[in-house]
XYZ file of C-alpha atoms in Angstrom:
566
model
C 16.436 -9.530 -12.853
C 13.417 -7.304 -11.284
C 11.956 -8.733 -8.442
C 7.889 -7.454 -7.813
C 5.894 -8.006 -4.386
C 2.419 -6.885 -5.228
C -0.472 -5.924 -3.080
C -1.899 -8.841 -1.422
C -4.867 -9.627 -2.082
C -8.020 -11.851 0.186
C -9.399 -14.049 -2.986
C -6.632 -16.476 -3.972
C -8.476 -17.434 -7.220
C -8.790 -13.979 -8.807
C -5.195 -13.877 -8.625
C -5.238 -17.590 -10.055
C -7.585 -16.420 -12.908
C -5.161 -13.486 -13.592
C -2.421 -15.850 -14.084
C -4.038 -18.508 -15.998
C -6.908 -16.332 -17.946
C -6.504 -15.219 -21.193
C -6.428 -11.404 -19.816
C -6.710 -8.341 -20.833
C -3.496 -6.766 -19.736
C -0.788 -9.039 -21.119
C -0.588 -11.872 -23.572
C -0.700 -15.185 -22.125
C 2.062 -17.614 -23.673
C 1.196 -21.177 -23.068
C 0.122 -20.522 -19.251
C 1.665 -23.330 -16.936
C 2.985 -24.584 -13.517
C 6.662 -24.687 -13.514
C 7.043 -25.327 -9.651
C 5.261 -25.689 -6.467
C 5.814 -26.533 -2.822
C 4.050 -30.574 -3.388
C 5.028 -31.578 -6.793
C 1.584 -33.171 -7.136
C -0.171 -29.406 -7.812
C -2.617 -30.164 -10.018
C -1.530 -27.656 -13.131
C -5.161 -26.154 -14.978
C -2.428 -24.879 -17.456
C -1.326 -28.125 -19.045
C -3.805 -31.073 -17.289
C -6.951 -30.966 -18.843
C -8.822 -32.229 -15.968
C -7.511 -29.822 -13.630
C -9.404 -27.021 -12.171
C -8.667 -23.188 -11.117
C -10.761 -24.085 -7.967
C -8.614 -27.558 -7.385
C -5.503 -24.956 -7.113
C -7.259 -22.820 -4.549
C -8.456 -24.817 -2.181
C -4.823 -26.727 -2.367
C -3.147 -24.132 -1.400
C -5.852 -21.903 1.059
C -6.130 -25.426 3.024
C -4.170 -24.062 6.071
C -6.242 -20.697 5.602
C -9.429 -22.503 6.120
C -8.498 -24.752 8.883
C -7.910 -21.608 11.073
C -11.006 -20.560 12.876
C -12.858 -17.579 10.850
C -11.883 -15.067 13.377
C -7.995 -15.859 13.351
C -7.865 -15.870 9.261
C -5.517 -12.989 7.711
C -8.122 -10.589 6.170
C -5.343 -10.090 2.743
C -3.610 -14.022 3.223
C -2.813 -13.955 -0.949
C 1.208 -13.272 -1.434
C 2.373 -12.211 -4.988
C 5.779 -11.745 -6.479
C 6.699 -11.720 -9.729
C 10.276 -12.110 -11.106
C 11.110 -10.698 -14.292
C 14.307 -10.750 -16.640
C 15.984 -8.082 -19.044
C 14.528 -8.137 -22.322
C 18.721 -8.899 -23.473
C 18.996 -11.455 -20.681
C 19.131 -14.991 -22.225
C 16.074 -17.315 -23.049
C 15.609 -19.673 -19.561
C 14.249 -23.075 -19.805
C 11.187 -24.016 -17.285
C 13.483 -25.545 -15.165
C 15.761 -22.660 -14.661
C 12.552 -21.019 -13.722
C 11.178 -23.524 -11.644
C 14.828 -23.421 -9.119
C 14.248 -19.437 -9.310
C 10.316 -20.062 -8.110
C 12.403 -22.146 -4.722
C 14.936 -19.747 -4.657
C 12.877 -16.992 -4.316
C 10.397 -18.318 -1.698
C 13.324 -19.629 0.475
C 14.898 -16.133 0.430
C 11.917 -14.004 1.133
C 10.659 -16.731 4.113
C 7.645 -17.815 2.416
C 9.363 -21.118 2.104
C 12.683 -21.824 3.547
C 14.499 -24.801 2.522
C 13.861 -27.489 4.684
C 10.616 -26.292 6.454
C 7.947 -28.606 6.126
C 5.434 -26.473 7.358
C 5.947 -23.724 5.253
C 3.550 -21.739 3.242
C 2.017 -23.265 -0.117
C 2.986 -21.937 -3.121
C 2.764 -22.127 -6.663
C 4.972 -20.338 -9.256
C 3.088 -20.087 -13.238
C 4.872 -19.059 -16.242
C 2.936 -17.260 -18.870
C 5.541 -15.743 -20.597
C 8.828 -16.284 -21.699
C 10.800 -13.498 -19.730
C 9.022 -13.897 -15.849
C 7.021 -15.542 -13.367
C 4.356 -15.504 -10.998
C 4.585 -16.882 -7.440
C 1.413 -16.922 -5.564
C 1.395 -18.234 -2.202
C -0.912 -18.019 1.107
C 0.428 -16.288 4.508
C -0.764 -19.269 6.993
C 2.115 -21.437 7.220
C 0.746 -25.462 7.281
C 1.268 -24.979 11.540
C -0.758 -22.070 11.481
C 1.543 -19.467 12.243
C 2.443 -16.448 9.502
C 5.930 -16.607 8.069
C 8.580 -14.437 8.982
C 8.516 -12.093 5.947
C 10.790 -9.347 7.519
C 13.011 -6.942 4.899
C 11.466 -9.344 2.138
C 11.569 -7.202 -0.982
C 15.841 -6.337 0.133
C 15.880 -10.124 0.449
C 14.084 -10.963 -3.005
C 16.656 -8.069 -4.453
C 19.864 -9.322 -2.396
C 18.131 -13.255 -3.783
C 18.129 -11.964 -7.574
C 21.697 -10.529 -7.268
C 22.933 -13.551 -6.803
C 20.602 -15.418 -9.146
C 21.853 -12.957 -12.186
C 26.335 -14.032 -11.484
C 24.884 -17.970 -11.287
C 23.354 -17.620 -14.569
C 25.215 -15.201 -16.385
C 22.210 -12.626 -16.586
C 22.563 -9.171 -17.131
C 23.578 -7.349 -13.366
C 21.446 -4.998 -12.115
C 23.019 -2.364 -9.880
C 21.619 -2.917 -6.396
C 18.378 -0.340 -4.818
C 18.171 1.288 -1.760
C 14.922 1.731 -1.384
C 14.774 5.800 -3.077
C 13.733 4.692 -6.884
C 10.482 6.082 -8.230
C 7.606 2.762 -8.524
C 7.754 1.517 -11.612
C 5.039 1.192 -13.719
C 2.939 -2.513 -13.020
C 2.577 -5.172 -15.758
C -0.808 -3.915 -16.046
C -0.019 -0.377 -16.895
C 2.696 -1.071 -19.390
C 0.052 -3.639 -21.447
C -2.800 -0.995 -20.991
C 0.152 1.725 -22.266
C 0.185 -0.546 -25.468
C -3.302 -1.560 -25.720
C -4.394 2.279 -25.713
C -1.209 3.477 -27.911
C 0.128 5.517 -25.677
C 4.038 6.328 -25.803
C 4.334 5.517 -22.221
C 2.082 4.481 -19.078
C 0.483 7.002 -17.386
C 2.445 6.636 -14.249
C 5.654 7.639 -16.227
C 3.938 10.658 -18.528
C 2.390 11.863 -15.398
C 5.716 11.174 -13.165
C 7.827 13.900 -16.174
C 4.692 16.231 -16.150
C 5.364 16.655 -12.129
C 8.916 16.767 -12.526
C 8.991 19.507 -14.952
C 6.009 21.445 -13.032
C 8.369 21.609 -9.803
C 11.009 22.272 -12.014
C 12.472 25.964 -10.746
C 9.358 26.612 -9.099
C 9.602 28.823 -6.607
C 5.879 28.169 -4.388
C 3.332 25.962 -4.746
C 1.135 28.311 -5.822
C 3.571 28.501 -8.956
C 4.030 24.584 -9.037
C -0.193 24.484 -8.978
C -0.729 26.859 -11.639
C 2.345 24.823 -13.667
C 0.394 21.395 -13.450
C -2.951 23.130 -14.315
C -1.407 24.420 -17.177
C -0.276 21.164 -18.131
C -3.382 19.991 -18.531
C -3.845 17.563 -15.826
C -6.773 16.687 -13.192
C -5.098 17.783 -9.893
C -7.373 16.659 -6.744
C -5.932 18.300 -3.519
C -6.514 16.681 0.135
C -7.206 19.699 2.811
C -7.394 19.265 6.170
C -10.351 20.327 8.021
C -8.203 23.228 9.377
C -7.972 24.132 5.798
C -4.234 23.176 5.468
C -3.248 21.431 2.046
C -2.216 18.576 2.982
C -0.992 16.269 -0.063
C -2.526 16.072 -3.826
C -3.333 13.505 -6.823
C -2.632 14.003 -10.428
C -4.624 12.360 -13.059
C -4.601 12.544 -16.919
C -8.166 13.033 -18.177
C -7.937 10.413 -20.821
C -6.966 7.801 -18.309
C -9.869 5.989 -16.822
C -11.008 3.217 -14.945
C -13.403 0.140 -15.675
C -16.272 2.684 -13.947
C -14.738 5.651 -16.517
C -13.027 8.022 -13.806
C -10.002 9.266 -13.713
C -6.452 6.979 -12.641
C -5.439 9.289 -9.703
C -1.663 9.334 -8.538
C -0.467 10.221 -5.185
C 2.459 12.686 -5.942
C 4.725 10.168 -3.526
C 3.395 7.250 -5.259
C 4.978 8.744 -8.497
C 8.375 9.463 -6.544
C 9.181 9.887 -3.139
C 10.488 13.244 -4.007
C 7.065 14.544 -5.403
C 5.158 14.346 -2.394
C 3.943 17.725 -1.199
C 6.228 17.985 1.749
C 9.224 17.288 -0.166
C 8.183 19.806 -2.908
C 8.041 22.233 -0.074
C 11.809 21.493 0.887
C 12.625 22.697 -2.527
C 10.871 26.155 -1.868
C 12.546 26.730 1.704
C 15.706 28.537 0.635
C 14.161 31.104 -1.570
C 14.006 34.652 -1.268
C 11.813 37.333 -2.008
C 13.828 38.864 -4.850
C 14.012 35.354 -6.534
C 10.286 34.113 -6.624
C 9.561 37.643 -8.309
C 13.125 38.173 -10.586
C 12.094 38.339 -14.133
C 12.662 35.752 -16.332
C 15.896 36.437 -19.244
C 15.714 38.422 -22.319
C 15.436 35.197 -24.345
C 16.442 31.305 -24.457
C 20.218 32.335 -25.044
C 20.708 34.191 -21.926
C 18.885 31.875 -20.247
C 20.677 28.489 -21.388
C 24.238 31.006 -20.490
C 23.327 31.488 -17.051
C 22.089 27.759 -16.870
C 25.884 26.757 -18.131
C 27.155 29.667 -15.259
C 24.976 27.776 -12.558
C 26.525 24.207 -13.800
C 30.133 24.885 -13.939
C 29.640 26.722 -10.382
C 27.983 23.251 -9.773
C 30.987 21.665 -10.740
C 33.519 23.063 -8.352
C 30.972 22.437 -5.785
C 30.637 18.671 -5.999
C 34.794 18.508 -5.459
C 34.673 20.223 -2.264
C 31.112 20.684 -0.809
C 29.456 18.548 2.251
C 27.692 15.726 1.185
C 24.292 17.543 1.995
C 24.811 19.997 -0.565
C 26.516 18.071 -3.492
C 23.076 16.254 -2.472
C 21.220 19.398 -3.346
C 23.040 20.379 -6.393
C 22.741 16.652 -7.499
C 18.788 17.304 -6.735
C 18.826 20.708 -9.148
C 20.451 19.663 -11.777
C 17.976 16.994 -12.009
C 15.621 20.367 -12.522
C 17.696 22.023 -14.697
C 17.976 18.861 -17.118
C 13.709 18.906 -17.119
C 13.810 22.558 -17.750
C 16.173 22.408 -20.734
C 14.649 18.910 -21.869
C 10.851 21.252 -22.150
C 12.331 24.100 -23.786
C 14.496 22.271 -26.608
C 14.392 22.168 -30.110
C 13.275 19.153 -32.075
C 16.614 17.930 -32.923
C 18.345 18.070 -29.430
C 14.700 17.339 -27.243
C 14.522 13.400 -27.294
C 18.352 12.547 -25.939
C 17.893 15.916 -23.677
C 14.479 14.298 -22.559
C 16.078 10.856 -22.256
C 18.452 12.443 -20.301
C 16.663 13.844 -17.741
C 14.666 10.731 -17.486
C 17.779 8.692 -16.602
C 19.379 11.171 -14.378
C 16.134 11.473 -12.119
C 16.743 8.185 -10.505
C 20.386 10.000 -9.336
C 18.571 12.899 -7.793
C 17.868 10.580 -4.570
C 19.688 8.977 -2.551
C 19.847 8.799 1.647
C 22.088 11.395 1.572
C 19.620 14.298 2.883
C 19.725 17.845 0.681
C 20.184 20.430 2.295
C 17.991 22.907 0.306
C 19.388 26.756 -0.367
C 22.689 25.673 -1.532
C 20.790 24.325 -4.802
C 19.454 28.037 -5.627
C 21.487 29.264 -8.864
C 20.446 25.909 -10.423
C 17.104 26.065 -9.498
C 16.730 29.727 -10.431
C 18.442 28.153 -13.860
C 15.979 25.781 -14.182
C 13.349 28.473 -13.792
C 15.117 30.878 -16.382
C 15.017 28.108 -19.356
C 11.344 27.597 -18.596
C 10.020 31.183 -18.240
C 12.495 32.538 -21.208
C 10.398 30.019 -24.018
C 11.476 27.515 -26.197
C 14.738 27.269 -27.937
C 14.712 27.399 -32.087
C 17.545 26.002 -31.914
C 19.843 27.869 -34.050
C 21.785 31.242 -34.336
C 22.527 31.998 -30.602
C 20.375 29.836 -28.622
C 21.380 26.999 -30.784
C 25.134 28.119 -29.796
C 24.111 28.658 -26.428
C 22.109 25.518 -25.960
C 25.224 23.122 -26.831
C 27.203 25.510 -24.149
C 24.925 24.462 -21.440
C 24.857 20.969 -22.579
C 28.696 20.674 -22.495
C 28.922 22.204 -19.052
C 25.794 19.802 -17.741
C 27.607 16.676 -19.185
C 29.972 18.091 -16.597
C 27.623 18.346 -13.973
C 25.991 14.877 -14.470
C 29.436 13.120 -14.798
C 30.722 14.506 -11.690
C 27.662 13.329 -9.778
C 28.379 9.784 -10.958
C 31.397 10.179 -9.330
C 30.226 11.170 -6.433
C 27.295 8.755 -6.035
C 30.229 6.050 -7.006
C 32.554 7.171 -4.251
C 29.529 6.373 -1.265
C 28.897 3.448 -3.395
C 24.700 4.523 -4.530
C 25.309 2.117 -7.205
C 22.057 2.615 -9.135
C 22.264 6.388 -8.849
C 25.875 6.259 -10.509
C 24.314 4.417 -13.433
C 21.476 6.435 -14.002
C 23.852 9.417 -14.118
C 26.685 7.617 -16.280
C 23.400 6.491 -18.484
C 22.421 10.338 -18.495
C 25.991 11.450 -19.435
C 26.068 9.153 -22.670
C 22.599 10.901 -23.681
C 24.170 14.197 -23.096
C 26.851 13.207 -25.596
C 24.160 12.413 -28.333
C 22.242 15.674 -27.815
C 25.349 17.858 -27.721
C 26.241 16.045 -30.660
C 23.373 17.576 -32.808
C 23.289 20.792 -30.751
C 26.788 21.465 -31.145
C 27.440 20.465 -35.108
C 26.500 24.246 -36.725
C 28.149 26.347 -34.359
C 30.851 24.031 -34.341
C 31.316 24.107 -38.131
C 31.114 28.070 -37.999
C 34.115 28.084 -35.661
C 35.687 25.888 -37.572
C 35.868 27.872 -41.177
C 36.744 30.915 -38.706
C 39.738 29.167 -37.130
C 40.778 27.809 -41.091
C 40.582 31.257 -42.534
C 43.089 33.051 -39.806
C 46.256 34.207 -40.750
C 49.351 32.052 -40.699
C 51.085 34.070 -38.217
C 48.104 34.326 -35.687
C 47.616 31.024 -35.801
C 50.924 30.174 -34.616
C 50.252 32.712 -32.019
C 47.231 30.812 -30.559
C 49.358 27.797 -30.728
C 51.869 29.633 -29.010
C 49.294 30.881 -26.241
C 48.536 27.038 -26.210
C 51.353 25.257 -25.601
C 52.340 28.221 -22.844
C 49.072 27.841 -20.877
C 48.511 23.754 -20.884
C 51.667 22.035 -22.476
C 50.594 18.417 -21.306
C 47.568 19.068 -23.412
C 48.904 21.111 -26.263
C 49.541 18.292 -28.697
C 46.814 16.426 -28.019
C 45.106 19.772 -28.683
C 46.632 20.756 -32.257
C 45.994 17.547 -33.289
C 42.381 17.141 -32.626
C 39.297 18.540 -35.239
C 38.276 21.067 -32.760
C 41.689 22.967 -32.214
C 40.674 25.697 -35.180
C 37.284 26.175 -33.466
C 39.296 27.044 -30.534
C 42.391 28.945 -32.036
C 39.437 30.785 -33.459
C 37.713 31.702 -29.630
C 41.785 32.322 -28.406
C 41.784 34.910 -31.172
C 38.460 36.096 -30.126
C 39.424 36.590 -26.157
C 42.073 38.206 -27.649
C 40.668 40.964 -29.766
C 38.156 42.052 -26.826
C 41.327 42.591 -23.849
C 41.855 38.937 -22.398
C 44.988 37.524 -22.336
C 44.238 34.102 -23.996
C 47.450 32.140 -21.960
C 45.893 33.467 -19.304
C 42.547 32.396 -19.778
C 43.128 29.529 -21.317
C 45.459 28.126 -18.384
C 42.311 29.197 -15.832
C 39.747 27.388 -18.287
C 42.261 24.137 -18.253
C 42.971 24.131 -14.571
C 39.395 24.544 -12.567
C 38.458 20.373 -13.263
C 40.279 17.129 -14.993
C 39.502 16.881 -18.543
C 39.843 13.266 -19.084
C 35.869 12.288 -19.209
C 35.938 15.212 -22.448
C 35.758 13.106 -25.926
C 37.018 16.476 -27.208
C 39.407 18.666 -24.953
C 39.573 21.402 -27.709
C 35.803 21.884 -27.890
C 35.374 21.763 -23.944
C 38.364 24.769 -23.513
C 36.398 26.795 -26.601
C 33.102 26.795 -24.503
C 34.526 27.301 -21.543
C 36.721 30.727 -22.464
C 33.147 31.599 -24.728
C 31.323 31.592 -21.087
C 34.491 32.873 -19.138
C 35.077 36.091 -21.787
C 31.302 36.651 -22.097
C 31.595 36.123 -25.513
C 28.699 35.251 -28.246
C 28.368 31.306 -28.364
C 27.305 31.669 -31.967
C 30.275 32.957 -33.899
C 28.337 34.165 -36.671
C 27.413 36.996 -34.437
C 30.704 37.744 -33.629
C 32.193 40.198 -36.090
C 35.565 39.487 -37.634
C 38.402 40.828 -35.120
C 41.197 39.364 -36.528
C 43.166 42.452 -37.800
C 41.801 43.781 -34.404
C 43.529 40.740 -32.528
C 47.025 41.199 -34.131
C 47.056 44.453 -33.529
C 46.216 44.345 -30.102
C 48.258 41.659 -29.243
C 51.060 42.877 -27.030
C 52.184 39.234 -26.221
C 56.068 38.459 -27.810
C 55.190 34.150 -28.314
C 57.057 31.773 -30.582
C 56.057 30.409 -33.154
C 54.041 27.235 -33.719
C 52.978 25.175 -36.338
C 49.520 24.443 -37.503
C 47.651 21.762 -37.895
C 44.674 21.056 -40.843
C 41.892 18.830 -41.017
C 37.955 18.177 -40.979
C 35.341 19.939 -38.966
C 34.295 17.806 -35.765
C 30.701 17.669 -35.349
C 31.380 15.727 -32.297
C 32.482 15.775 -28.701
């Protein structure tokens, strides 16, 4: 259950009309009064002889009995209260104890004060409410409205375990705004995918992403395509900007200007500058890779380095990492192909709520990601086959990594919402590597089926000497001749695959992998620098049992389908 506390406001019946009117923002559903501080409110939704203006001057009474000089200039409270769309249906009078519960909570109306403010809570739809109320108490004093909007959280918290509605994590205060009521219904009245506040909160995100000044992050949102108005001091300093789309207009047709820190409070032009602070020369002018698969390899390099980070690193730079690999996920969610981009772009749209926190970044540490996230963008868009296909479910596999390690982390200092959005992120992940992963896979596969008898027993050999808690599990699971296949492969260019292997099992747990074998064949692919597509690789299997020195037992092998799946 989302608790809202808009804007106030100084006319009490515009809000009224809003609530009652047919409008132009939302469907109305049988508009009516469900509760109210007297419970004589006249109700213009349901009595017939009732009046917008009888509801005003009810409850601005103790507004106007104030001298004019002592009146609040904005005295019109608003909160709305909202349920999940899979919450269950709740009857008015579920409502109508929410509406008291809410007012008591916040201090508009505690219980037992008779002199409270006057409120009225309207439901016009089936899945929220309205509360309007007026800031003059009926003694004349304001209410004690301190830490409201924790209170109206901490209030809905416990509202969702007494009626069995879905639990949502508790804030701290770092989420991005969400878009209003208004903006979602003008999102659908205009047929747009999403409200501008969201399409123009991923545009900044993935103009920021990697970049390494402003004058890059500038020439990124121009490029874009959107209005950018920029507020300079008379000194000539920038000091802040505003993003607009050009087909988004006001009643008066100009442009809906954001506030970079109304879209986040990470996109604000001071904390963009943060980002910048540990660069160096070399990096702002280091050319970009040779293609999309180097770039998405050096993206998986930066991750797993990310990785070993977040098990030992101060909190301030697991923060940062956290904070880059929200970049890197924008950077690879831009540049994918069409059958990986919407989980990879749902992805980074969940994990950006884990990229803040009150744990302050300390910027520099981030750099290989960032300089990652910069690579996938400058290098071009992915086709998403051959090598950078390959390559693409590498990085994946090594981000899922990356994201599900920061859900542990945000778990451990209990950020509760943070931890969701990543575990939310990770289960994307999953779906996208799923369809990057199921060609390359396949490929492996057929190579790991068509080996000789004897060196397959060798790479189960290698196998069960490297990880033998794991090596059943291993032979038993559809991606074991993908990775007897890569064993053979480290092989035939001078690793020693026990060797490797034990190194690729031992630098982090394995137990969030659906697939052990597939994670241990991308990780020795990365580690021995070889091709992620295997259709590049050339066939080294007479080349591997020659050059095998190693004197292994034998071990038997097991058959079955390709998985297209981690």
């Amino acid at each position: 259950m989302i608790p809202s506390i808009h804007k106030g406001g100084s006319e009490t019946i515009g809000l009224i009309n809003y609530l009652y009117g047919p409008g132009t923002d939302e469907v109305r559903i049988d508009p009516q009064l469900v509760a109210a501080f007297d419970p004589l409110t006249p109700d213009p939704g349901r009595d017939p002889k009732a009046t917008y203006e009888q509801l005003e001057h009810l409850l601005d009474q103790p507004v106007n009995a104030l001298p004019a000089s002592k009146r609040p200039e904005k005295h019109v409270w608003h909160l709305s209260v909202r349920a999940a769309p899979e919450d269950p249906l709740l009857s008015d009078e579920d409502w109508a104890a929410i509406a008291r519960r809410m007012v008591a909570a916040t201090g508009i109306a505690p219980d037992g004060d008779e002199a409270a403010c006057r409120w009225a809570a309207v439901r016009h739809a089936d899945d929220h409410i309205h509360i309007i109320a007026t800031l003059v108490r009926d003694d004349g004093r304001r209410p004690r409205r301190h830490n409201e909007a924790r209170r109206a959280q901490a209030e809905c918290r416990r509202i969702e375990v007494d009626y069995g509605l879905r639990r949502v994590p508790p804030g701290d205060g770092t989420a991005a705004k969400r878009p209003t009521s208004a903006e979602l219904h003008k999102a659908e009245r205009e047929g747009r995918e999403q409200p501008a506040r969201e399409e123009l909160h991923e545009t900044v995100r993935r103009a920021v992403a990697g970049a390494m000044s402003e004058e890059e992050f500038f020439d990124r949102l121009a490029g874009a395509g959107v209005l950018i108005r920029k507020r300079v001091a008379p000194s000539g300093d920038l000091l802040g900007y505003k993003v607009a789309l050009p087909d988004d207009r006001n009643e008066e047709k100009e442009p809906v200007f954001y506030a970079g820190s109304t879209l986040s409070p990470d996109l604000s032009l001071p904390r963009i500058r943060k980002r910048f602070s540990g660069n160096t020369s070399n990096q702002t002018t280091s050319p970009a890779p040779s293609g999309p698969a180097t770039a998405r390899r050096r993206a998986a390099t930066a991750a797993w380095q990310a990785v070993l980070v977040m098990d030992v690193g101060e909190d301030s730079a697991v923060a940062a990492h956290i904070a880059a690999a929200g970049e890197v996920l924008d950077a690879l969610a831009k540049t994918s192909a069409a059958h990986t981009r919407t989980e990879l772009r749902e992805a980074a749209f969940a994990f950006e709520r884990a990229t803040r926190s009150h744990v302050k970044a300390e910027r520099g540490h981030d750099r290989a990601l960032r300089q990652a996230a910069r690579d996938l963008v400058y290098s071009g868009p992915a086709l998403g086959r051959g090598e950078d296909g390959a390559t693409t479910a590498m990085a994946i596999d090594m981000l899922f990594f990356l994201v599900t390690a920061a859900a542990h982390w945000h778990a451990k200092k209990q950020h509760a919402q943070q931890a969701a959005a990543a575990r939310e992120a990770a289960e994307h992940l999953r779906a996208a590597y799923r369809a990057a992963a199921a060609l390359p896979m396949g490929v492996l596969y057929q190579r790991g089926r068509r080996l000789s008898q004897p060196l397959r027993h060798r790479q189960a050999a290698y196998l069960r000497a490297a990880v033998p808690e794991l090596a059943e599990q291993i032979l038993a699971e559809p991606g074991w001749h993908a990775l007897a296949a890569t064993l053979a492969d480290t092989e035939s260019v001078g690793h020693d695959p026990a060797a490797l292997l034990r190194e690729a099992a031992g630098r982090r747990e394995l137990g969030t992998a659906d697939s052990v074998s597939d994670v241990l064949m991308w990780r020795l692919r990365r580690m021995a620098d070889l091709p992620a597509d295997a259709t590049t690789m050339p066939n080294q299997t007479s080349a591997a049992a020659k050059g095998s020195g190693h004197s292994v037992s034998p071990a038997p092998s097991r058959d079955s389908q390709p998985r297209k799946a981690r």
